[in-house]
CSV table of C-alpha atoms and ligand atoms in Angstrom, one decimal:
chain,number,residue,atom,x,y,z
F,1,MET,CA,0.0,0.0,0.0
F,2,ALA,CA,2.3,2.7,-1.2
F,3,PHE,CA,0.3,5.4,-3.1
F,4,MET,CA,0.2,8.9,-1.8
F,5,GLU,CA,-2.4,11.6,-2.7
F,6,PRO,CA,-0.4,14.3,-4.6
F,7,PHE,CA,-2.6,17.1,-3.1
F,8,ARG,CA,-3.7,18.8,0.1
F,9,ILE,CA,-7.4,18.9,1.0
F,10,LYS,CA,-8.6,22.5,1.1
F,11,MET,CA,-12.4,22.0,1.3
F,12,VAL,CA,-14.3,19.1,2.8
F,13,ALA,CA,-17.8,17.6,2.4
F,14,HIS,CA,-18.9,15.8,5.5
F,15,LEU,CA,-19.9,12.2,5.4
F,16,ALA,CA,-23.5,11.5,6.4
F,17,ASP,CA,-24.1,11.2,10.1
F,18,ILE,CA,-26.5,8.3,10.0
F,19,THR,CA,-26.7,5.1,12.2
F,20,LYS,CA,-27.1,1.5,11.0
F,21,GLU,CA,-30.7,1.5,12.4
F,22,GLU,CA,-31.5,4.6,10.4
F,23,ARG,CA,-30.0,3.0,7.2
F,24,VAL,CA,-32.2,-0.1,7.7
F,25,GLU,CA,-35.2,2.2,7.9
F,26,ALA,CA,-34.1,4.3,5.0
F,27,LEU,CA,-33.6,1.3,2.7
F,28,HIS,CA,-37.0,-0.2,3.7
F,29,ARG,CA,-38.6,3.2,2.9
F,30,ARG,CA,-36.9,3.2,-0.5
F,31,HIS,CA,-38.1,-0.3,-1.4
F,32,TYR,CA,-34.7,-1.9,-1.1
F,33,ASN,CA,-33.5,0.1,-4.1
F,34,PRO,CA,-30.2,1.9,-3.1
F,35,LEU,CA,-30.4,3.9,-6.3
F,36,GLN,CA,-33.4,5.7,-4.7
F,37,LEU,CA,-31.6,6.8,-1.5
F,38,SER,CA,-31.1,10.5,-1.1
F,39,ASP,CA,-27.6,12.0,-0.9
F,40,GLN,CA,-27.9,12.7,2.8
F,41,GLU,CA,-28.5,9.0,3.4
F,42,ILE,CA,-25.2,7.9,1.8
F,43,ASN,CA,-21.7,7.9,3.2
F,44,PHE,CA,-19.6,6.6,0.3
F,45,ASP,CA,-21.1,7.3,-3.1
F,46,LEU,CA,-19.3,5.0,-5.4
F,47,TRP,CA,-21.9,4.5,-8.0
F,48,THR,CA,-20.1,6.6,-10.6
F,49,ASP,CA,-16.9,8.4,-11.4
F,50,SER,CA,-18.7,10.8,-13.7
F,51,GLY,CA,-19.1,14.4,-12.6
F,52,ALA,CA,-18.0,13.4,-9.1
F,53,ALA,CA,-14.3,14.5,-9.0
F,54,ALA,CA,-13.0,17.0,-6.5
F,55,MET,CA,-12.0,20.0,-8.6
F,56,SER,CA,-8.7,21.8,-7.9
F,57,HIS,CA,-8.3,25.4,-6.6
F,58,GLN,CA,-6.9,26.3,-10.0
F,59,GLN,CA,-10.2,25.1,-11.6
F,60,TRP,CA,-12.3,27.0,-9.1
F,61,ALA,CA,-10.3,30.2,-9.5
F,62,ALA,CA,-10.5,30.1,-13.3
F,63,MET,CA,-14.2,29.5,-13.1
F,64,LEU,CA,-14.7,32.6,-10.9
F,65,GLN,CA,-12.6,34.7,-13.4
F,66,ALA,CA,-14.4,33.5,-16.6
F,67,HIS,CA,-16.3,36.1,-18.5
F,68,GLU,CA,-19.8,34.9,-19.1
F,69,GLY,CA,-22.3,36.0,-21.8
F,70,SER,CA,-19.6,36.7,-24.4
F,71,ILE,CA,-20.1,35.8,-28.0
F,72,ASN,CA,-16.4,35.2,-28.3
F,73,PRO,CA,-15.3,33.9,-24.9
F,74,ASP,CA,-11.5,33.9,-24.2
F,75,SER,CA,-12.2,30.7,-22.2
F,76,PHE,CA,-12.8,28.9,-25.6
F,77,ASP,CA,-9.2,29.7,-26.7
F,78,LYS,CA,-7.8,28.0,-23.6
F,79,PHE,CA,-10.1,25.0,-24.1
F,80,GLU,CA,-9.2,24.7,-27.8
F,81,ASP,CA,-5.4,25.2,-27.2
F,82,THR,CA,-5.4,22.6,-24.4
F,83,ILE,CA,-7.3,19.9,-26.4
F,84,ARG,CA,-5.2,20.6,-29.5
F,85,SER,CA,-2.0,20.2,-27.6
F,86,ILE,CA,-3.0,17.0,-25.7
F,87,THR,CA,-4.7,15.3,-28.7
F,88,GLY,CA,-3.1,16.8,-31.8
F,89,PHE,CA,-6.5,17.3,-33.4
F,90,PRO,CA,-6.8,20.7,-35.0
F,91,TYR,CA,-10.6,21.2,-35.0
F,92,VAL,CA,-12.1,21.3,-31.6
F,93,PHE,CA,-15.8,21.7,-30.6
F,94,PRO,CA,-17.3,22.2,-27.2
F,95,VAL,CA,-20.5,20.3,-26.3
F,96,HIS,CA,-22.5,20.0,-23.1
F,97,GLN,CA,-21.8,16.3,-22.4
F,98,GLY,CA,-20.3,13.2,-24.0
F,99,ARG,CA,-23.6,12.0,-25.3
F,100,ALA,CA,-24.1,15.3,-27.2
F,101,ALA,CA,-20.9,14.7,-29.1
F,102,GLU,CA,-22.1,11.1,-29.8
F,103,HIS,CA,-25.4,12.6,-31.1
F,104,LEU,CA,-23.8,15.0,-33.5
F,105,LEU,CA,-21.3,12.5,-34.8
F,106,PHE,CA,-23.6,9.5,-35.1
F,107,SER,CA,-26.3,11.5,-36.8
F,108,MET,CA,-23.8,12.3,-39.6
F,109,TYR,CA,-22.9,8.7,-40.2
F,110,SER,CA,-25.8,6.5,-39.1
F,111,LYS,CA,-28.2,5.4,-41.8
F,112,PRO,CA,-30.4,2.3,-42.1
F,113,GLY,CA,-28.4,-0.6,-43.4
F,114,LEU,CA,-25.1,0.8,-41.9
F,115,ALA,CA,-23.4,-0.5,-38.8
F,116,ILE,CA,-21.3,1.1,-36.1
F,117,PHE,CA,-18.7,-1.3,-34.7
F,118,SER,CA,-16.9,-1.0,-31.3
F,119,ASN,CA,-14.9,-2.9,-28.7
F,120,THR,CA,-17.9,-2.0,-26.5
F,121,MET,CA,-20.1,1.0,-27.0
F,122,TYR,CA,-21.5,3.0,-24.0
F,123,SER,CA,-25.2,2.6,-23.6
F,124,THR,CA,-26.1,6.1,-24.8
F,125,GLY,CA,-24.2,5.4,-28.1
F,126,LYS,CA,-25.9,2.1,-28.5
F,127,THR,CA,-29.4,3.6,-28.1
F,128,LEU,CA,-28.6,6.5,-30.3
F,129,ALA,CA,-27.3,4.3,-33.2
F,130,ASN,CA,-30.5,2.3,-33.0
F,131,VAL,CA,-32.7,5.4,-32.9
F,132,LEU,CA,-31.0,6.7,-36.0
F,133,GLY,CA,-31.7,3.4,-37.8
F,134,ALA,CA,-28.2,2.1,-37.9
F,135,SER,CA,-27.2,-1.2,-36.2
F,136,GLN,CA,-24.5,-1.3,-33.6
F,137,LYS,CA,-22.3,-4.3,-32.8
F,138,ASP,CA,-19.6,-4.8,-30.2
F,139,LEU,CA,-16.6,-6.9,-30.9
F,140,PRO,CA,-14.8,-7.3,-27.6
F,141,CYS,CA,-11.6,-9.3,-27.4
F,142,LYS,CA,-11.9,-12.6,-25.6
F,143,ARG,CA,-10.9,-12.0,-22.0
F,144,VAL,CA,-7.7,-13.7,-21.0
F,145,ARG,CA,-6.9,-14.1,-17.3
F,146,GLY,CA,-3.9,-12.1,-16.4
F,147,GLU,CA,-3.9,-10.2,-19.7
F,148,PHE,CA,-3.3,-6.5,-19.2
F,149,PHE,CA,-5.4,-5.1,-22.1
F,150,ASN,CA,-8.8,-6.8,-21.9
F,151,GLY,CA,-10.4,-3.7,-23.3
F,152,ASN,CA,-9.1,-4.5,-26.8
F,153,ILE,CA,-11.3,-4.9,-29.9
F,154,ASP,CA,-11.2,-8.3,-31.6
F,155,CYS,CA,-9.3,-7.3,-34.8
F,156,GLU,CA,-9.9,-10.6,-36.6
F,157,ARG,CA,-13.6,-10.3,-36.2
F,158,LEU,CA,-13.4,-6.6,-37.1
F,159,GLU,CA,-11.6,-7.4,-40.3
F,160,GLN,CA,-14.1,-10.1,-41.2
F,161,GLU,CA,-17.1,-7.8,-40.5
F,162,LEU,CA,-15.5,-5.0,-42.6
F,163,SER,CA,-15.2,-7.3,-45.5
F,164,GLU,CA,-18.8,-8.5,-45.2
F,165,SER,CA,-20.9,-5.6,-43.9
F,166,ASP,CA,-21.7,-2.0,-44.8
F,167,ILE,CA,-20.0,-0.1,-42.0
F,168,ALA,CA,-20.4,3.6,-41.1
F,169,ILE,CA,-17.7,4.0,-38.5
F,170,VAL,CA,-15.6,2.2,-35.9
F,171,VAL,CA,-15.5,3.5,-32.3
F,172,LEU,CA,-12.9,2.4,-29.7
F,173,THR,CA,-14.0,3.1,-26.2
F,174,VAL,CA,-10.9,3.7,-24.0
F,175,THR,CA,-10.9,2.5,-21.3
F,176,SER,CA,-13.7,0.1,-22.0
F,177,ASN,CA,-16.6,0.3,-19.5
F,178,HIS,CA,-18.3,-2.8,-20.6
F,179,GLN,CA,-15.1,-4.8,-20.5
F,180,ALA,CA,-14.8,-4.1,-16.7
F,181,GLY,CA,-13.1,-0.8,-17.3
F,182,GLN,CA,-10.1,-2.5,-18.9
F,183,PRO,CA,-7.6,-0.5,-21.1
F,184,VAL,CA,-6.9,-0.8,-24.8
F,185,SER,CA,-3.3,-1.4,-25.9
F,186,MET,CA,-1.4,0.8,-28.3
F,187,ALA,CA,-0.8,-2.2,-30.4
F,188,ASN,CA,-4.5,-2.9,-30.7
F,189,ILE,CA,-5.2,0.8,-31.5
F,190,ARG,CA,-2.5,0.8,-34.2
F,191,ARG,CA,-3.8,-2.4,-35.7
F,192,THR,CA,-7.4,-1.2,-35.7
F,193,SER,CA,-6.4,2.0,-37.4
F,194,GLU,CA,-4.5,0.1,-40.0
F,195,ILE,CA,-7.5,-2.1,-40.8
F,196,CYS,CA,-9.9,0.9,-40.9
F,197,ARG,CA,-7.6,2.8,-43.2
F,198,ARG,CA,-7.4,-0.2,-45.6
F,199,TYR,CA,-11.2,-0.4,-45.7
F,200,ARG,CA,-11.5,3.5,-45.8
F,201,ILE,CA,-13.7,3.5,-42.6
F,202,PRO,CA,-13.3,6.4,-40.2
F,203,LEU,CA,-12.1,5.5,-36.8
F,204,PHE,CA,-13.1,7.5,-33.7
F,205,MET,CA,-12.3,7.3,-30.0
F,206,ASP,CA,-14.7,7.5,-27.2
F,207,GLY,CA,-12.0,9.1,-25.0
F,208,CYS,CA,-13.8,9.6,-21.7
F,209,ARG,CA,-11.0,7.9,-19.9
F,210,PHE,CA,-8.2,8.2,-22.5
F,211,GLU,CA,-5.8,9.8,-20.0
F,212,GLU,CA,-6.1,6.9,-17.7
F,213,ASN,CA,-5.7,4.6,-20.7
F,214,ALA,CA,-2.4,6.3,-21.6
F,215,TYR,CA,-1.0,5.7,-18.2
F,216,PHE,CA,-2.1,2.0,-18.3
F,217,ILE,CA,-0.1,1.8,-21.6
F,218,LYS,CA,2.9,3.4,-19.9
F,219,ILE,CA,3.0,0.9,-17.1
F,220,ARG,CA,1.8,-2.2,-18.9
F,221,GLU,CA,2.9,-2.1,-22.5
F,222,LYS,CA,6.5,-2.8,-23.5
F,223,SER,CA,8.6,0.1,-24.8
F,224,TYR,CA,6.3,2.8,-23.4
F,225,GLY,CA,7.7,2.9,-19.8
F,226,ASP,CA,10.0,5.9,-20.5
F,227,MET,CA,7.4,8.0,-22.2
F,228,SER,CA,5.1,10.5,-20.4
F,229,ALA,CA,1.4,9.8,-20.4
F,230,ARG,CA,1.0,13.0,-22.4
F,231,ALA,CA,3.3,11.8,-25.2
F,232,ILE,CA,1.5,8.4,-25.2
F,233,ALA,CA,-2.0,10.1,-25.4
F,234,LEU,CA,-0.7,12.1,-28.4
F,235,GLU,CA,0.4,8.9,-30.1
F,236,MET,CA,-2.9,7.2,-29.3
F,237,CYS,CA,-4.8,10.1,-30.9
F,238,SER,CA,-2.7,10.1,-34.0
F,239,TYR,CA,-4.2,6.7,-35.0
F,240,PHE,CA,-7.8,8.1,-35.0
F,241,ASP,CA,-9.7,10.4,-37.3
F,242,GLY,CA,-11.3,12.1,-34.3
F,243,MET,CA,-12.5,11.7,-30.7
F,244,TYR,CA,-15.3,12.6,-28.4
F,245,LEU,CA,-15.2,12.8,-24.6
F,246,SER,CA,-17.3,13.5,-21.6
F,247,ALA,CA,-15.4,16.1,-19.4
F,248,LYS,CA,-17.1,14.5,-16.4
F,249,LYS,CA,-14.5,11.7,-16.2
F,250,ASP,CA,-10.7,12.3,-16.8
F,251,ALA,CA,-11.2,16.1,-17.2
F,252,MET,CA,-12.5,16.2,-13.6
F,253,CYS,CA,-15.5,18.5,-14.2
F,254,SER,CA,-19.1,18.4,-13.2
F,255,ILE,CA,-20.3,18.9,-16.8
F,256,GLY,CA,-18.9,19.4,-20.3
F,257,GLY,CA,-17.6,17.5,-23.3
F,258,CYS,CA,-15.9,17.9,-26.6
F,259,PHE,CA,-15.5,16.6,-30.1
F,260,ALA,CA,-12.1,17.0,-31.9
F,261,THR,CA,-11.1,15.8,-35.4
F,262,LYS,CA,-8.5,16.2,-38.1
F,263,LEU,CA,-11.1,15.7,-40.9
F,264,LEU,CA,-11.8,19.0,-42.7
F,265,ASP,CA,-15.2,17.9,-44.0
F,266,LEU,CA,-16.3,17.0,-40.5
F,267,ARG,CA,-15.2,20.4,-39.3
F,268,GLU,CA,-17.6,22.1,-41.6
F,269,LYS,CA,-20.5,19.9,-40.7
F,270,PHE,CA,-19.8,20.2,-36.9
F,271,ASP,CA,-19.6,24.0,-37.3
F,272,GLU,CA,-23.2,23.9,-38.4
F,273,MET,CA,-24.4,21.2,-36.1
F,274,VAL,CA,-22.9,22.7,-32.9
F,275,GLU,CA,-24.6,26.1,-33.7
F,276,THR,CA,-27.9,24.4,-34.3
F,277,PHE,CA,-28.1,21.9,-31.5
F,278,GLU,CA,-25.7,23.0,-28.7
F,279,GLY,CA,-25.0,26.7,-28.6
F,280,ARG,CA,-22.7,29.1,-30.4
F,281,ARG,CA,-19.6,27.6,-32.0
F,282,ARG,CA,-17.2,29.0,-29.3
F,283,TYR,CA,-19.1,27.7,-26.2
F,284,GLY,CA,-21.2,24.8,-27.4
F,285,GLY,CA,-23.5,23.9,-24.6
F,286,MET,CA,-21.2,25.1,-21.9
F,287,ALA,CA,-20.8,28.2,-19.7
F,288,ALA,CA,-17.4,30.0,-20.2
F,289,ARG,CA,-16.5,28.9,-16.7
F,290,ASP,CA,-16.9,25.2,-17.6
F,291,LEU,CA,-14.7,25.7,-20.7
F,292,ASP,CA,-11.9,26.9,-18.3
F,293,ALA,CA,-12.5,24.1,-15.8
F,294,VAL,CA,-12.2,21.5,-18.6
F,295,ALA,CA,-9.0,23.0,-19.9
F,296,ILE,CA,-7.4,22.9,-16.5
F,297,GLY,CA,-8.9,19.5,-15.5
F,298,LEU,CA,-7.5,17.8,-18.7
F,299,THR,CA,-4.1,19.4,-18.1
F,300,GLU,CA,-4.0,18.2,-14.5
F,301,GLY,CA,-5.4,14.8,-15.5
F,302,ILE,CA,-2.6,14.0,-18.0
F,303,GLU,CA,0.2,14.6,-15.5
F,304,ASP,CA,2.2,11.5,-14.7
F,305,ARG,CA,2.2,12.3,-11.0
F,306,TYR,CA,-1.5,12.6,-10.8
F,307,LEU,CA,-2.1,9.5,-13.0
F,308,LYS,CA,0.3,7.4,-10.9
F,309,TYR,CA,-1.8,8.3,-7.8
F,310,ARG,CA,-5.1,7.6,-9.7
F,311,ILE,CA,-4.1,4.2,-11.1
F,312,GLU,CA,-2.3,3.1,-7.9
F,313,SER,CA,-5.3,4.2,-5.7
F,314,LEU,CA,-7.6,2.0,-7.9
F,315,SER,CA,-5.3,-1.0,-7.7
F,316,THR,CA,-4.7,-0.5,-3.9
F,317,PHE,CA,-8.4,-0.4,-3.4
F,318,GLY,CA,-8.7,-3.6,-5.3
F,319,ASP,CA,-5.9,-5.2,-3.1
F,320,ILE,CA,-7.7,-4.0,0.1
F,321,LEU,CA,-10.9,-5.7,-1.1
F,322,LYS,CA,-9.1,-8.9,-2.1
F,323,LYS,CA,-7.5,-9.0,1.3
F,324,ALA,CA,-11.1,-8.8,2.7
F,325,GLY,CA,-12.0,-11.9,0.7
F,326,VAL,CA,-13.9,-10.1,-2.1
F,327,PRO,CA,-13.6,-11.7,-5.6
F,328,ILE,CA,-12.8,-8.9,-8.1
F,329,VAL,CA,-12.0,-8.7,-11.8
F,330,GLU,CA,-8.2,-8.5,-12.2
F,331,PRO,CA,-6.1,-6.6,-13.1
F,332,VAL,CA,-8.2,-3.6,-11.9
F,333,GLY,CA,-8.9,-1.1,-14.7
F,334,SER,CA,-10.8,2.2,-14.4
F,335,ALA,CA,-13.2,0.8,-11.9
F,336,ILE,CA,-13.5,-2.3,-9.6
F,337,TYR,CA,-15.9,-5.1,-10.6
F,338,ILE,CA,-17.0,-7.5,-7.9
F,339,ASN,CA,-18.4,-10.9,-8.6
F,340,ALA,CA,-21.3,-10.8,-6.1
F,341,ALA,CA,-22.5,-14.3,-7.0
F,342,ARG,CA,-19.2,-15.6,-5.6
F,343,CYS,CA,-19.5,-13.4,-2.6
F,344,LEU,CA,-22.9,-14.8,-1.8
F,345,PRO,CA,-23.0,-18.3,-3.2
F,346,HIS,CA,-26.1,-19.3,-1.1
F,347,ILE,CA,-28.2,-16.7,-3.1
F,348,PRO,CA,-29.5,-18.2,-6.4
F,349,THR,CA,-29.4,-16.1,-9.6
F,350,GLU,CA,-33.1,-15.5,-9.5
F,351,GLN,CA,-32.7,-13.8,-6.1
F,352,TYR,CA,-30.2,-11.3,-7.4
F,353,PRO,CA,-27.0,-11.8,-5.4
F,354,ALA,CA,-25.5,-8.4,-6.6
F,355,TRP,CA,-28.6,-6.5,-5.6
F,356,ALA,CA,-28.6,-8.3,-2.2
F,357,LEU,CA,-24.9,-7.5,-1.7
F,358,HIS,CA,-25.5,-3.9,-2.6
F,359,CYS,CA,-28.3,-3.5,0.0
F,360,ALA,CA,-26.2,-5.2,2.6
F,361,LEU,CA,-23.3,-2.9,1.9
F,362,TYR,CA,-25.5,0.1,2.3
F,363,ILE,CA,-26.8,-1.1,5.7
F,364,GLU,CA,-23.4,-2.1,7.0
F,365,GLY,CA,-21.4,0.9,5.8
F,366,GLY,CA,-23.6,3.5,4.0
F,367,ILE,CA,-22.0,2.5,0.7
F,368,ARG,CA,-23.7,2.9,-2.7
F,369,CYS,CA,-22.3,1.4,-5.8
F,370,ASN,CA,-23.7,0.3,-9.2
F,371,TYR,CA,-24.9,-2.6,-11.3
F,372,LEU,CA,-23.9,-3.1,-14.8
F,373,ASP,CA,-26.4,-1.4,-17.1
F,374,ASP,CA,-25.5,-3.9,-19.8
F,375,ALA,CA,-24.1,-7.4,-20.1
F,376,LEU,CA,-20.5,-7.6,-19.0
F,377,LYS,CA,-18.7,-8.4,-22.2
F,378,PHE,CA,-16.2,-11.0,-21.0
F,379,ASP,CA,-16.1,-14.5,-19.8
F,380,ASP,CA,-15.2,-15.2,-16.2
F,381,SER,CA,-14.2,-18.9,-16.0
F,382,ASN,CA,-15.1,-19.0,-12.3
F,383,GLU,CA,-18.6,-17.7,-13.1
F,384,ARG,CA,-21.6,-20.0,-12.8
F,385,GLU,CA,-22.7,-21.9,-15.9
F,386,ASN,CA,-24.5,-18.9,-17.5
F,387,PRO,CA,-22.8,-15.7,-16.6
F,388,GLN,CA,-25.4,-13.1,-15.6
F,389,PRO,CA,-24.7,-9.4,-15.7
F,390,HIS,CA,-26.6,-8.9,-12.5
F,391,HIS,CA,-24.0,-11.1,-10.7
F,392,PHE,CA,-21.6,-8.1,-10.8
F,393,LEU,CA,-21.4,-4.9,-8.8
F,394,ARG,CA,-19.3,-2.0,-9.9
F,395,ILE,CA,-17.4,0.2,-7.5
F,396,CYS,CA,-16.3,3.5,-9.0
F,397,LEU,CA,-13.8,5.8,-7.4
F,398,PRO,CA,-14.6,9.5,-7.9
F,399,ARG,CA,-11.3,11.2,-8.7
F,400,ARG,CA,-9.4,12.9,-5.8
F,401,ALA,CA,-12.5,12.5,-3.5
F,402,TYR,CA,-11.8,9.6,-1.2
F,403,THR,CA,-8.7,8.8,0.8
F,404,LEU,CA,-6.8,5.6,1.7
F,405,SER,CA,-8.5,5.5,5.1
F,406,HIS,CA,-11.9,5.5,3.4
F,407,MET,CA,-10.7,2.5,1.3
F,408,LEU,CA,-9.5,0.7,4.4
F,409,HIS,CA,-12.8,1.4,6.2
F,410,ILE,CA,-14.8,0.0,3.2
F,411,GLY,CA,-12.5,-3.1,3.2
F,412,GLU,CA,-13.5,-3.6,6.9
F,413,VAL,CA,-17.2,-3.3,6.0
F,414,PHE,CA,-16.8,-6.0,3.4
F,415,GLU,CA,-14.9,-8.2,5.8
F,416,LYS,CA,-17.6,-7.9,8.4
F,417,LEU,CA,-20.3,-8.6,5.8
F,418,LEU,CA,-18.6,-11.7,4.4
F,419,ALA,CA,-18.1,-13.1,7.9
F,420,LYS,CA,-21.9,-13.3,8.2
F,421,ARG,CA,-22.7,-13.8,4.5
F,422,GLU,CA,-25.1,-16.7,5.0
F,423,ARG,CA,-27.4,-14.4,6.9
F,424,ILE,CA,-27.8,-12.0,4.0
F,425,SER,CA,-31.2,-12.6,2.3
F,426,GLY,CA,-31.9,-12.8,-1.4
F,427,ILE,CA,-34.1,-10.2,-3.0
F,428,ARG,CA,-37.3,-10.4,-5.1
F,429,ILE,CA,-38.8,-7.8,-7.4
F,430,VAL,CA,-42.1,-6.4,-6.3
F,431,GLN,CA,-42.6,-4.0,-9.2
F,432,ARG,CA,-40.6,-4.2,-12.4
F,433,CYS,CA,-40.0,-0.9,-14.2
F,434,ILE,CA,-38.0,0.4,-17.1
F,435,GLY,CA,-34.9,1.8,-15.6
F,436,MET,CA,-33.3,0.2,-12.5
F,437,SER,CA,-33.7,3.3,-10.3
F,438,LYS,CA,-37.5,3.0,-10.3
F,439,MET,CA,-37.7,-0.7,-9.4
F,440,LEU,CA,-39.4,-1.7,-6.1
F,441,LEU,CA,-38.0,-4.8,-4.3
F,442,GLU,CA,-38.0,-6.6,-1.0
F,443,PRO,CA,-36.0,-9.2,0.8
F,444,VAL,CA,-37.0,-12.9,0.4
F,445,ASN,CA,-36.5,-13.4,4.2
F,446,ALA,CA,-38.1,-11.4,7.0
F,447,SER,CA,-35.1,-9.0,7.0
F,448,LEU,CA,-32.2,-8.4,4.6
F,449,ILE,CA,-29.6,-8.9,7.2
F,450,ASP,CA,-29.3,-8.8,11.0
F,451,ILE,CA,-27.5,-5.7,11.9
F,452,ASN,CA,-25.3,-7.0,14.8
D,501,PLP,C1,-17.5,5.5,-22.0
D,501,PLP,C2,-18.5,6.5,-21.9
D,501,PLP,N1,-18.9,7.1,-23.1
D,501,PLP,C3,-19.9,8.1,-23.1
D,501,PLP,C4,-20.4,8.5,-21.9
D,501,PLP,C5,-21.5,9.6,-21.9
D,501,PLP,O1,-21.0,10.8,-21.3
D,501,PLP,P1,-22.0,11.8,-20.7
D,501,PLP,O2,-22.5,11.2,-19.4
D,501,PLP,O3,-21.1,13.0,-20.4
D,501,PLP,O4,-23.1,12.1,-21.6
D,501,PLP,C6,-20.1,7.9,-20.7
D,501,PLP,C7,-20.7,8.3,-19.4
D,501,PLP,O5,-20.6,7.7,-18.4
D,501,PLP,C8,-19.1,6.9,-20.7
D,501,PLP,O6,-18.7,6.3,-19.6
């Protein structure tokens, strides 16, 4: 356990002051759906890393100084310069979130009969492609235990699809959410780019976590150890025609996004689309203050010192959980994935072991995490006969927000829970709804867990 936070804490947000008895009551009131709990009822909110980072004093200071209401905000120049210099893409467009960039890009390429291929596409991109009449298909690599880059796309299948289907674009999501947050290697990016060029198919990056991916390449891929993450990110981007990102992840902001490209014809189309759907060309859907926060956040987020802390804090958190007896997907990527079915082997699939574990974690420690909103796209050889997405819980680590002692405390919560795992009840659905946050549930036994 060697990582150190490369910052001092200047402003604090208090953890909720709520007892275990009060949490039992709160969860009962919320129909055993932790996604319905209010912020004041949560101690450790680990359900997402999106929009949850602690911003730096440089970000806050720049936000206060930004000039709002300008048709030509200076903040855009800083935003554009930063993204140009980190990615190498000359044409840069601000948008209000990652999905707004997806919307503009996909609406230019998606047509009935065409397909968008990806290692794994984020859920908003999937829905959007379908709404626009295109088909969307994921081609994740086969997961290999101990392999460092399980976020890769399967290049053989991609090549085969390219020779057989009508394809609009290829998107590589780095790191890859639906492959347990695993990174994509430079070798895989280079090969994908070479295949796409041969078939004249544009290649884009969903770069929400591209800075973290660059650091994974630095520490896991041969011959990149001596390069800075910044230089690696620049090389990564050089293999793509363009990228989009949500500034709520690696850029450590509460809102924002961008699209950037080297394609001149896309520049002209984006000029028009951003003005029509987002806002004026030089602020997109963002306030000037948000443009400043993104520029500084991306710059802080690509520093090796910060990324060393970020990646080591994730792997240390994984080690703490493993030590507590929690089965996790290894090596840890941009988030921690817990095999809840193996944590609670007495709970059958139809009684939702991940949901039961989530409820128990909340009662024991005030912890909220997340389910997978889509099938987990990898095999787990230890998984039961038919791997079920609802067997997994995802723990995200908001950037710069939680300390080592929080992680050690959460490890102790897991240890306590696992010691009495047989007493955790399965869950049944009382009312099924579209969207997990609206579902109503209850424990199969009289109580979910005894609280002693
Ligand atoms: C990989 C990936 N792509 C796209 C998005 C969409 O970004 P936003 O939430 O800013 O619209 C997300 C959000 O979590 C994501 O994780």
